[in-house]
């Protein structure tokens, strides 16, 4: 029977970063990643702000990074702004290449069918022994109320250079249909870009044809002619409105969760790369890799990050509960009028008390009491305690 120090169920972003960082800092450990697909990492472009992570994390993440821009911009009907916050992208292909160069073992093409804190059984009935972490992606639960950020992206080549030098993180000057809608553009080279049509919506249905059409219409409005589509990606990400993190963790007893499954993502964007990098550092620094100790470390981190993100959940409730769907953009348009360091801290999940007051101060575009009073009493109490 195969015995390991660390077994990662699911070979996505969180598992790969934990395996990579642990192998780097603890080369004596035997680590395996079990992924049901033939390759690690799926089909994603993972972006993050340079200020979401520490400079040490930026250093060890460097092999995964395929693009870096020194500036980024946002566009709203009444605000257009460039921020000097670096923006970086990593891709699934690069992640698979980087992981192939480590001594982390991978088992691909076989589903994990049973997990316990100290063993994992594959569909072919092979059992692996060792401390198991569960990185099989998001898990639905009644203990956490979510809405959705859904998007479809086309990576395209244009007939001529597009003229963009920095990513457009949100272009909300598009028609506001089905909730808060914006287009996201990552200019990879001077004639290629990933263009995503994104909706913050209550329902999770992804109308692919409408979104493809939305991207084509957007390109036409920018004066860009698409020569060909290189690849396509899509996502329906959870946007957390409220929840009971203790009850949620209590439901996940098979093996300690990581990544989206551990609710380690930014509540407003659904993005998880910075949280995954933080957890990878914490785990790799541990001496004791027993299931009990790693679960303790992970749960502590999940609770701490949940507490730090409580104002992001309030902002989500302002977006989804207090604002009319077609006016949701005003919440973000106002937010992007705040000072750049505050915006950076918000995305890093490191807001100060002063930041939170500024986010809510002045004349809010939607009534805050609606965002607060829309919560059921038990959830509200839990969110206040967090
Ligand atoms: C298209 C897309 C773009 C995104 N863009 C960004 C971004 O720009 N920045 C950002 O930070 N976040 C982004 N996200 C959100 C989030 O960070 C990603 O979803 C991220 O991949 C989540 O990491 P994870 O490790 O929790 O799950 P995943 O990366 O989804 O990994 C889960 C893995 O588990 C495997 N698996 C599932 N069940 C089993 C099983 N039974 N046995 C074996 N393997 C199994 C899956 O095949 C998958 O490979 C994006 C998400 C999507 C879908």
Short mmCIF file of C-alpha atoms and ligand atoms in Angstrom, two decimals:
data_model
loop_
_atom_site.label_atom_id
_atom_site.label_comp_id
_atom_site.label_asym_id
_atom_site.label_seq_id
_atom_site.Cartn_x
_atom_site.Cartn_y
_atom_site.Cartn_z
CA UNK A 1 0.00 0.00 0.00
CA UNK A 2 1.30 3.45 -0.97
CA UNK A 3 2.02 5.71 2.00
CA UNK A 4 2.53 9.48 1.74
CA UNK A 5 3.09 12.43 4.06
CA UNK A 6 0.53 14.48 2.14
CA UNK A 7 -2.23 13.47 -0.27
CA UNK A 8 -4.08 16.20 -2.17
CA UNK A 9 -7.48 15.21 -3.55
CA UNK A 10 -8.14 17.15 -6.77
CA UNK A 11 -5.31 18.63 -8.81
CA UNK A 12 -6.57 22.19 -9.14
CA UNK A 13 -5.16 25.52 -8.06
CA UNK A 14 -5.14 25.09 -4.26
CA UNK A 15 -3.77 21.53 -4.28
CA UNK A 16 -1.06 22.41 -6.77
CA UNK A 17 0.12 25.50 -4.88
CA UNK A 18 0.17 23.60 -1.57
CA UNK A 19 2.04 20.67 -3.14
CA UNK A 20 4.50 22.99 -4.90
CA UNK A 21 5.29 25.14 -1.87
CA UNK A 22 5.53 22.17 0.50
CA UNK A 23 7.87 20.34 -1.89
CA UNK A 24 9.98 23.49 -2.08
CA UNK A 25 10.30 23.98 1.68
CA UNK A 26 10.10 20.34 2.78
CA UNK A 27 11.81 18.31 0.02
CA UNK A 28 12.02 15.24 2.28
CA UNK A 29 8.21 14.81 2.31
CA UNK A 30 6.40 12.40 0.01
CA UNK A 31 3.53 14.24 -1.66
CA UNK A 32 0.92 13.06 -4.17
CA UNK A 33 -1.84 14.89 -6.05
CA UNK A 34 -4.81 12.81 -7.28
CA UNK A 35 -6.70 14.46 -10.17
CA UNK A 36 -9.64 12.91 -12.03
CA UNK A 37 -8.81 14.61 -15.34
CA UNK A 38 -5.79 13.78 -17.49
CA UNK A 39 -4.05 17.09 -16.68
CA UNK A 40 -3.71 19.25 -13.60
CA UNK A 41 -5.30 22.69 -13.33
CA UNK A 42 -8.35 22.55 -15.63
CA UNK A 43 -8.85 25.39 -18.13
CA UNK A 44 -8.46 28.73 -16.38
CA UNK A 45 -6.67 32.05 -16.44
CA UNK A 46 -6.12 32.97 -12.79
CA UNK A 47 -5.45 36.64 -12.13
CA UNK A 48 -4.57 38.55 -9.01
CA UNK A 49 -3.47 42.02 -7.95
CA UNK A 50 0.23 42.37 -7.13
CA UNK A 51 -0.83 43.77 -3.75
CA UNK A 52 -2.95 40.70 -2.86
CA UNK A 53 0.15 38.77 -1.81
CA UNK A 54 3.46 39.50 -0.09
CA UNK A 55 6.66 40.08 -2.07
CA UNK A 56 7.94 36.69 -0.86
CA UNK A 57 4.77 35.06 -2.21
CA UNK A 58 5.20 36.92 -5.50
CA UNK A 59 8.69 35.43 -5.72
CA UNK A 60 7.67 31.83 -5.26
CA UNK A 61 4.57 32.26 -7.48
CA UNK A 62 6.75 33.65 -10.31
CA UNK A 63 7.07 30.35 -12.24
CA UNK A 64 3.26 30.17 -12.53
CA UNK A 65 2.87 33.74 -13.81
CA UNK A 66 2.45 34.14 -17.57
CA UNK A 67 1.64 37.88 -17.77
CA UNK A 68 2.20 40.94 -15.63
CA UNK A 69 0.86 44.46 -16.20
CA UNK A 70 1.97 47.45 -14.15
CA UNK A 71 -1.39 49.22 -14.34
CA UNK A 72 -5.07 48.35 -14.58
CA UNK A 73 -8.18 50.35 -15.33
CA UNK A 74 -11.91 50.40 -14.62
CA UNK A 75 -14.70 52.05 -16.60
CA UNK A 76 -18.17 52.98 -15.36
CA UNK A 77 -20.83 55.25 -16.86
CA UNK A 78 -19.63 58.11 -14.60
CA UNK A 79 -16.07 57.10 -13.74
CA UNK A 80 -13.00 55.99 -15.64
CA UNK A 81 -9.83 55.37 -13.68
CA UNK A 82 -6.36 53.87 -14.06
CA UNK A 83 -4.74 52.37 -11.00
CA UNK A 84 -1.02 51.74 -10.65
CA UNK A 85 -1.68 48.38 -8.98
CA UNK A 86 0.12 45.57 -10.83
CA UNK A 87 -2.09 42.80 -12.21
CA UNK A 88 -0.79 39.29 -12.89
CA UNK A 89 -2.08 36.20 -14.66
CA UNK A 90 -1.29 32.51 -14.31
CA UNK A 91 -2.69 29.82 -16.59
CA UNK A 92 -3.67 26.19 -16.24
CA UNK A 93 -1.18 25.12 -18.92
CA UNK A 94 1.69 26.80 -17.11
CA UNK A 95 0.59 25.30 -13.79
CA UNK A 96 0.68 21.80 -15.29
CA UNK A 97 4.16 22.45 -16.75
CA UNK A 98 5.54 23.82 -13.48
CA UNK A 99 4.12 20.92 -11.47
CA UNK A 100 5.62 18.40 -13.90
CA UNK A 101 9.05 19.72 -13.02
CA UNK A 102 8.65 19.14 -9.28
CA UNK A 103 9.13 15.86 -7.45
CA UNK A 104 5.44 15.89 -6.46
CA UNK A 105 3.87 12.65 -7.67
CA UNK A 106 0.61 12.90 -9.61
CA UNK A 107 -2.07 10.33 -10.27
CA UNK A 108 -4.24 11.54 -13.14
CA UNK A 109 -7.34 10.28 -14.93
CA UNK A 110 -8.83 8.49 -11.91
CA UNK A 111 -11.49 9.87 -9.62
CA UNK A 112 -11.08 9.93 -5.85
CA UNK A 113 -14.17 8.09 -4.63
CA UNK A 114 -13.68 7.98 -0.85
CA UNK A 115 -11.78 10.30 1.46
CA UNK A 116 -10.99 10.15 5.15
CA UNK A 117 -8.54 12.35 7.08
CA UNK A 118 -5.86 9.68 6.61
CA UNK A 119 -6.73 7.75 3.44
CA UNK A 120 -7.95 8.24 -0.10
CA UNK A 121 -9.49 5.57 -2.33
CA UNK A 122 -9.44 5.91 -6.10
CA UNK A 123 -12.07 4.63 -8.53
CA UNK A 124 -9.82 1.64 -9.35
CA UNK A 125 -9.97 0.78 -5.61
CA UNK A 126 -6.31 1.69 -4.98
CA UNK A 127 -6.00 3.14 -1.48
CA UNK A 128 -3.40 5.74 -0.56
CA UNK A 129 -2.50 6.29 3.10
CA UNK A 130 -1.40 9.60 4.57
CA UNK A 131 -2.84 12.98 5.56
CA UNK A 132 -5.51 13.92 3.03
CA UNK A 133 -6.53 17.48 2.10
CA UNK A 134 -9.66 17.93 0.03
CA UNK A 135 -9.16 20.32 -2.91
CA UNK A 136 -11.95 19.02 -5.14
CA UNK A 137 -13.46 22.47 -5.72
CA UNK A 138 -16.48 24.34 -4.35
CA UNK A 139 -18.98 22.56 -2.13
CA UNK A 140 -22.59 23.73 -1.87
CA UNK A 141 -24.10 24.01 1.59
CA UNK A 142 -27.22 25.48 3.21
CA UNK A 143 -24.95 27.08 5.81
CA UNK A 144 -23.61 29.66 3.33
CA UNK A 145 -25.86 31.86 1.17
CA UNK A 146 -24.39 32.69 -2.19
CA UNK A 147 -25.19 34.53 -5.38
CA UNK A 148 -23.19 34.15 -8.57
CA UNK A 149 -20.52 35.74 -10.68
CA UNK A 150 -20.90 34.03 -14.02
CA UNK A 151 -18.82 34.65 -17.08
CA UNK A 152 -17.66 33.39 -20.42
CA UNK A 153 -14.35 34.45 -21.91
CA UNK A 154 -12.98 34.28 -25.43
CA UNK A 155 -9.26 34.54 -26.01
CA UNK A 156 -9.10 36.13 -29.43
CA UNK A 157 -6.68 37.37 -32.04
CA UNK A 158 -7.60 40.68 -33.67
CA UNK A 159 -6.95 41.68 -37.26
CA UNK A 160 -4.98 44.71 -36.04
CA UNK A 161 -3.33 45.70 -32.73
CA UNK A 162 -5.96 46.55 -30.10
CA UNK A 163 -4.02 49.49 -28.63
CA UNK A 164 -4.57 48.49 -24.98
CA UNK A 165 -1.55 48.51 -22.68
CA UNK A 166 -3.28 47.56 -19.43
CA UNK A 167 -6.12 45.23 -18.47
CA UNK A 168 -9.65 46.56 -18.06
CA UNK A 169 -10.74 44.90 -14.83
CA UNK A 170 -14.31 46.14 -15.12
CA UNK A 171 -15.91 47.92 -18.05
CA UNK A 172 -19.43 48.54 -16.79
CA UNK A 173 -20.33 50.95 -19.57
CA UNK A 174 -22.18 48.03 -21.21
CA UNK A 175 -25.98 47.52 -20.95
CA UNK A 176 -26.82 46.40 -17.39
CA UNK A 177 -28.83 43.26 -18.09
CA UNK A 178 -29.30 40.33 -15.63
CA UNK A 179 -27.71 42.12 -12.65
CA UNK A 180 -24.35 43.91 -12.46
CA UNK A 181 -22.69 43.34 -15.82
CA UNK A 182 -19.19 44.24 -16.96
CA UNK A 183 -16.64 43.23 -19.55
CA UNK A 184 -13.12 42.21 -18.50
CA UNK A 185 -10.22 42.47 -20.95
CA UNK A 186 -6.71 41.07 -20.52
CA UNK A 187 -4.44 42.22 -23.37
CA UNK A 188 -1.88 39.39 -23.61
CA UNK A 189 0.00 40.60 -26.70
CA UNK A 190 -0.56 43.61 -28.93
CA UNK A 191 -3.10 41.71 -31.05
CA UNK A 192 -4.51 39.08 -28.64
CA UNK A 193 -6.72 39.44 -25.55
CA UNK A 194 -9.02 37.50 -23.28
CA UNK A 195 -12.43 39.22 -23.25
CA UNK A 196 -14.93 38.07 -20.65
CA UNK A 197 -18.58 39.03 -20.37
CA UNK A 198 -19.44 38.89 -16.65
CA UNK A 199 -22.69 39.06 -14.69
CA UNK A 200 -23.29 39.34 -10.95
CA UNK A 201 -26.59 37.56 -10.94
CA UNK A 202 -28.98 35.79 -8.58
CA UNK A 203 -29.29 32.72 -10.81
CA UNK A 204 -26.49 30.45 -12.00
CA UNK A 205 -27.64 29.67 -15.54
CA UNK A 206 -24.95 30.61 -18.03
CA UNK A 207 -26.53 31.71 -21.34
CA UNK A 208 -23.41 30.95 -23.40
CA UNK A 209 -24.69 32.24 -26.75
CA UNK A 210 -25.79 35.57 -25.23
CA UNK A 211 -22.38 36.00 -23.61
CA UNK A 212 -20.48 35.13 -26.82
CA UNK A 213 -22.63 37.66 -28.64
CA UNK A 214 -21.98 40.21 -25.85
CA UNK A 215 -18.23 39.79 -26.38
CA UNK A 216 -18.52 40.19 -30.14
CA UNK A 217 -20.68 43.32 -29.74
CA UNK A 218 -18.18 44.74 -27.26
CA UNK A 219 -15.26 44.15 -29.65
CA UNK A 220 -17.18 45.93 -32.43
CA UNK A 221 -17.90 48.91 -30.15
CA UNK A 222 -14.17 49.18 -29.33
CA UNK A 223 -13.38 49.12 -33.07
CA UNK A 224 -11.68 45.69 -32.82
CA UNK A 225 -12.15 43.09 -35.56
CA UNK A 226 -11.78 39.50 -34.29
CA UNK A 227 -9.70 37.38 -36.68
CA UNK A 228 -10.02 34.12 -34.72
CA UNK A 229 -10.94 32.63 -31.36
CA UNK A 230 -7.96 30.91 -29.74
CA UNK A 231 -9.71 29.40 -26.73
CA UNK A 232 -12.77 29.77 -24.54
CA UNK A 233 -13.24 29.55 -20.77
CA UNK A 234 -16.21 29.93 -18.48
CA UNK A 235 -17.04 30.03 -14.82
CA UNK A 236 -19.89 30.31 -12.34
CA UNK A 237 -18.25 31.46 -9.13
CA UNK A 238 -19.84 31.78 -5.70
CA UNK A 239 -20.36 35.28 -4.30
CA UNK A 240 -20.90 34.97 -0.55
CA UNK A 241 -23.67 37.03 1.02
CA UNK A 242 -23.73 35.58 4.51
CA UNK A 243 -23.10 32.35 6.36
CA UNK A 244 -22.24 30.32 9.40
CA UNK A 245 -18.62 29.25 8.93
CA UNK A 246 -18.55 26.97 11.99
CA UNK A 247 -21.55 25.02 10.76
CA UNK A 248 -20.02 24.86 7.28
CA UNK A 249 -16.70 23.48 8.53
CA UNK A 250 -18.58 21.03 10.73
CA UNK A 251 -20.13 19.52 7.58
CA UNK A 252 -16.74 18.78 6.00
CA UNK A 253 -15.50 15.92 8.11
CA UNK A 254 -14.11 13.59 5.39
CA UNK A 255 -10.79 15.40 5.09
CA UNK A 256 -9.71 18.98 5.81
CA UNK A 257 -10.83 21.25 2.94
CA UNK A 258 -8.61 23.64 0.96
CA UNK A 259 -9.27 26.14 -1.84
CA UNK A 260 -12.85 27.02 -2.76
CA UNK A 261 -14.01 24.04 -0.73
CA UNK A 262 -12.62 25.75 2.39
CA UNK A 263 -14.46 28.99 1.45
CA UNK A 264 -10.99 30.51 0.93
CA UNK A 265 -11.86 33.00 -1.77
CA UNK A 266 -12.65 36.69 -1.94
CA UNK A 267 -16.39 37.02 -1.30
CA UNK A 268 -16.82 39.77 -3.92
CA UNK A 269 -14.80 38.29 -6.79
CA UNK A 270 -14.80 34.56 -6.12
CA UNK A 271 -11.03 34.69 -6.75
CA UNK A 272 -8.93 32.32 -4.71
CA UNK A 273 -5.31 32.45 -5.88
CA UNK A 274 -4.05 34.80 -3.12
CA UNK A 275 -5.86 32.79 -0.43
CA UNK A 276 -4.42 29.55 -1.87
CA UNK A 277 -0.90 31.02 -1.79
CA UNK A 278 -1.35 32.09 1.85
CA UNK A 279 -2.58 28.66 2.90
CA UNK A 280 0.27 26.99 0.98
CA UNK A 281 2.78 29.03 3.00
CA UNK A 282 1.10 28.16 6.28
CA UNK A 283 0.98 24.44 5.56
CA UNK A 284 4.51 24.26 4.20
CA UNK A 285 5.80 25.91 7.40
CA UNK A 286 4.31 23.22 9.65
CA UNK A 287 6.51 20.61 11.32
CA UNK A 288 3.63 18.27 12.10
CA UNK A 289 1.80 16.95 9.03
CA UNK A 290 -0.66 14.81 10.99
CA UNK A 291 -4.34 15.09 9.90
CA UNK A 292 -5.25 16.62 13.27
CA UNK A 293 -2.63 19.34 13.10
CA UNK A 294 -3.24 20.29 9.45
CA UNK A 295 -6.98 20.45 10.09
CA UNK A 296 -6.34 22.76 13.05
CA UNK A 297 -4.10 25.03 10.96
CA UNK A 298 -6.59 25.14 8.07
CA UNK A 299 -9.66 25.78 10.23
CA UNK A 300 -7.88 28.58 12.05
CA UNK A 301 -7.00 30.20 8.74
CA UNK A 302 -10.52 29.75 7.32
CA UNK A 303 -12.09 31.41 10.40
CA UNK A 304 -9.56 34.23 10.38
CA UNK A 305 -10.07 34.98 6.68
CA UNK A 306 -13.85 34.72 7.07
CA UNK A 307 -13.72 37.33 9.83
CA UNK A 308 -11.49 39.62 7.76
CA UNK A 309 -13.86 39.42 4.80
CA UNK A 310 -17.03 40.32 6.71
CA UNK A 311 -17.26 43.80 5.14
CA UNK A 312 -16.92 42.27 1.70
CA UNK A 313 -19.98 40.21 2.49
CA UNK A 314 -21.79 43.39 3.54
CA UNK A 315 -20.82 44.98 0.23
CA UNK A 316 -22.24 41.91 -1.53
CA UNK A 317 -25.50 42.30 0.33
CA UNK A 318 -25.60 45.95 -0.72
CA UNK A 319 -25.11 44.74 -4.29
CA UNK A 320 -27.57 41.90 -4.29
CA UNK A 321 -30.21 42.75 -1.72
CA UNK A 322 -30.44 46.52 -1.51
CA UNK A 323 -29.74 47.64 -5.07
CA UNK A 324 -32.07 47.09 -8.02
CA UNK A 325 -30.28 44.74 -10.46
CA UNK A 326 -29.84 47.40 -13.15
CA UNK A 327 -28.42 49.86 -10.58
CA UNK A 328 -25.94 47.47 -8.90
CA UNK A 329 -23.10 49.02 -10.87
CA UNK A 330 -23.44 52.22 -8.80
CA UNK A 331 -22.11 50.39 -5.71
CA UNK A 332 -18.87 49.52 -7.58
CA UNK A 333 -18.68 52.86 -9.36
CA UNK A 334 -18.67 54.59 -5.98
CA UNK A 335 -16.22 52.08 -4.49
CA UNK A 336 -13.75 52.82 -7.29
CA UNK A 337 -13.79 56.50 -6.31
CA UNK A 338 -12.04 55.60 -3.03
CA UNK A 339 -8.24 55.92 -2.56
CA UNK A 340 -6.11 53.30 -4.32
CA UNK A 341 -4.47 51.92 -1.12
CA UNK A 342 -7.95 51.28 0.32
CA UNK A 343 -9.01 49.45 -2.86
CA UNK A 344 -5.82 47.37 -2.68
CA UNK A 345 -6.45 46.48 0.96
CA UNK A 346 -10.04 45.58 0.12
CA UNK A 347 -8.97 43.06 -2.53
CA UNK A 348 -6.25 41.69 -0.25
CA UNK A 349 -8.88 41.16 2.48
CA UNK A 350 -6.96 43.49 4.80
CA UNK A 351 -9.30 46.46 5.30
CA UNK A 352 -8.84 48.63 8.39
CA UNK A 353 -11.65 50.03 10.54
CA UNK A 354 -11.10 53.40 8.83
CA UNK A 355 -11.43 51.75 5.41
CA UNK A 356 -14.70 50.12 6.36
CA UNK A 357 -16.11 53.42 7.57
CA UNK A 358 -15.10 55.05 4.29
CA UNK A 359 -16.66 52.26 2.26
CA UNK A 360 -19.94 52.83 4.07
CA UNK A 361 -19.65 56.58 4.76
CA UNK A 362 -21.03 59.53 2.83
CA UNK A 363 -24.13 59.06 0.81
CA UNK A 364 -24.31 55.34 0.02
CA UNK A 365 -25.82 54.60 -3.36
CA UNK A 366 -28.18 52.08 -1.75
CA UNK A 367 -29.73 52.04 1.73
CA UNK A 368 -27.33 50.16 4.04
CA UNK A 369 -30.11 49.23 6.46
CA UNK A 370 -31.62 47.17 3.63
CA UNK A 371 -28.36 45.26 3.21
CA UNK A 372 -28.19 44.59 6.93
CA UNK A 373 -31.85 43.96 7.71
CA UNK A 374 -32.23 41.60 4.73
CA UNK A 375 -30.39 38.94 6.76
CA UNK A 376 -32.26 36.28 8.70
CA UNK A 377 -31.65 36.96 12.45
CA UNK A 378 -29.51 33.84 13.12
CA UNK A 379 -27.21 34.50 10.16
CA UNK A 380 -26.94 38.16 11.02
CA UNK A 381 -25.89 37.31 14.57
CA UNK A 382 -23.26 34.86 13.25
CA UNK A 383 -21.96 37.39 10.73
CA UNK A 384 -21.75 40.07 13.42
CA UNK A 385 -19.81 37.74 15.73
CA UNK A 386 -17.36 36.80 12.94
C1 LIG B 1 -12.78 30.05 -15.75
C2 LIG B 1 -12.39 30.51 -14.36
C3 LIG B 1 -11.57 31.61 -14.21
C4 LIG B 1 -11.19 32.04 -12.94
N1 LIG B 1 -10.40 33.13 -12.82
C5 LIG B 1 -9.88 33.42 -11.62
C6 LIG B 1 -8.92 34.45 -11.49
O1 LIG B 1 -8.65 35.19 -12.46
N2 LIG B 1 -8.31 34.64 -10.30
C7 LIG B 1 -8.62 33.86 -9.21
O2 LIG B 1 -8.01 34.00 -8.14
N3 LIG B 1 -9.62 32.97 -9.29
C8 LIG B 1 -10.23 32.71 -10.46
N4 LIG B 1 -11.19 31.75 -10.53
C9 LIG B 1 -11.79 31.26 -9.29
C10 LIG B 1 -11.01 30.23 -8.50
O3 LIG B 1 -9.80 30.76 -8.03
C11 LIG B 1 -10.75 29.01 -9.34
O4 LIG B 1 -11.99 28.36 -9.55
C12 LIG B 1 -9.75 28.03 -8.73
O5 LIG B 1 -9.36 27.14 -9.72
C13 LIG B 1 -10.29 27.33 -7.52
O6 LIG B 1 -9.29 26.52 -6.99
P1 LIG B 1 -9.56 25.14 -6.26
O7 LIG B 1 -8.24 24.49 -6.11
O8 LIG B 1 -10.41 25.34 -5.08
O9 LIG B 1 -10.46 24.31 -7.31
P2 LIG B 1 -10.10 23.86 -8.77
O10 LIG B 1 -8.95 24.60 -9.31
O11 LIG B 1 -11.38 23.88 -9.54
O12 LIG B 1 -9.63 22.35 -8.58
C14 LIG B 1 -10.49 21.31 -8.25
C15 LIG B 1 -9.91 20.07 -8.95
O13 LIG B 1 -10.47 18.90 -8.37
C16 LIG B 1 -10.71 17.96 -9.40
N5 LIG B 1 -11.67 17.00 -8.87
C17 LIG B 1 -12.97 17.23 -8.55
N6 LIG B 1 -13.52 16.10 -8.05
C18 LIG B 1 -12.54 15.16 -8.04
C19 LIG B 1 -12.48 13.79 -7.64
N7 LIG B 1 -13.54 13.18 -7.11
N8 LIG B 1 -11.32 13.14 -7.77
C20 LIG B 1 -10.20 13.76 -8.29
N9 LIG B 1 -10.21 15.04 -8.70
C21 LIG B 1 -11.36 15.73 -8.57
C22 LIG B 1 -11.20 18.82 -10.55
O14 LIG B 1 -11.08 18.15 -11.79
C23 LIG B 1 -10.26 20.03 -10.44
O15 LIG B 1 -9.09 19.88 -11.18
C24 LIG B 1 -11.63 31.33 -11.79
C25 LIG B 1 -12.48 30.25 -11.95
C26 LIG B 1 -12.88 29.84 -13.20
C27 LIG B 1 -13.83 28.67 -13.34
#
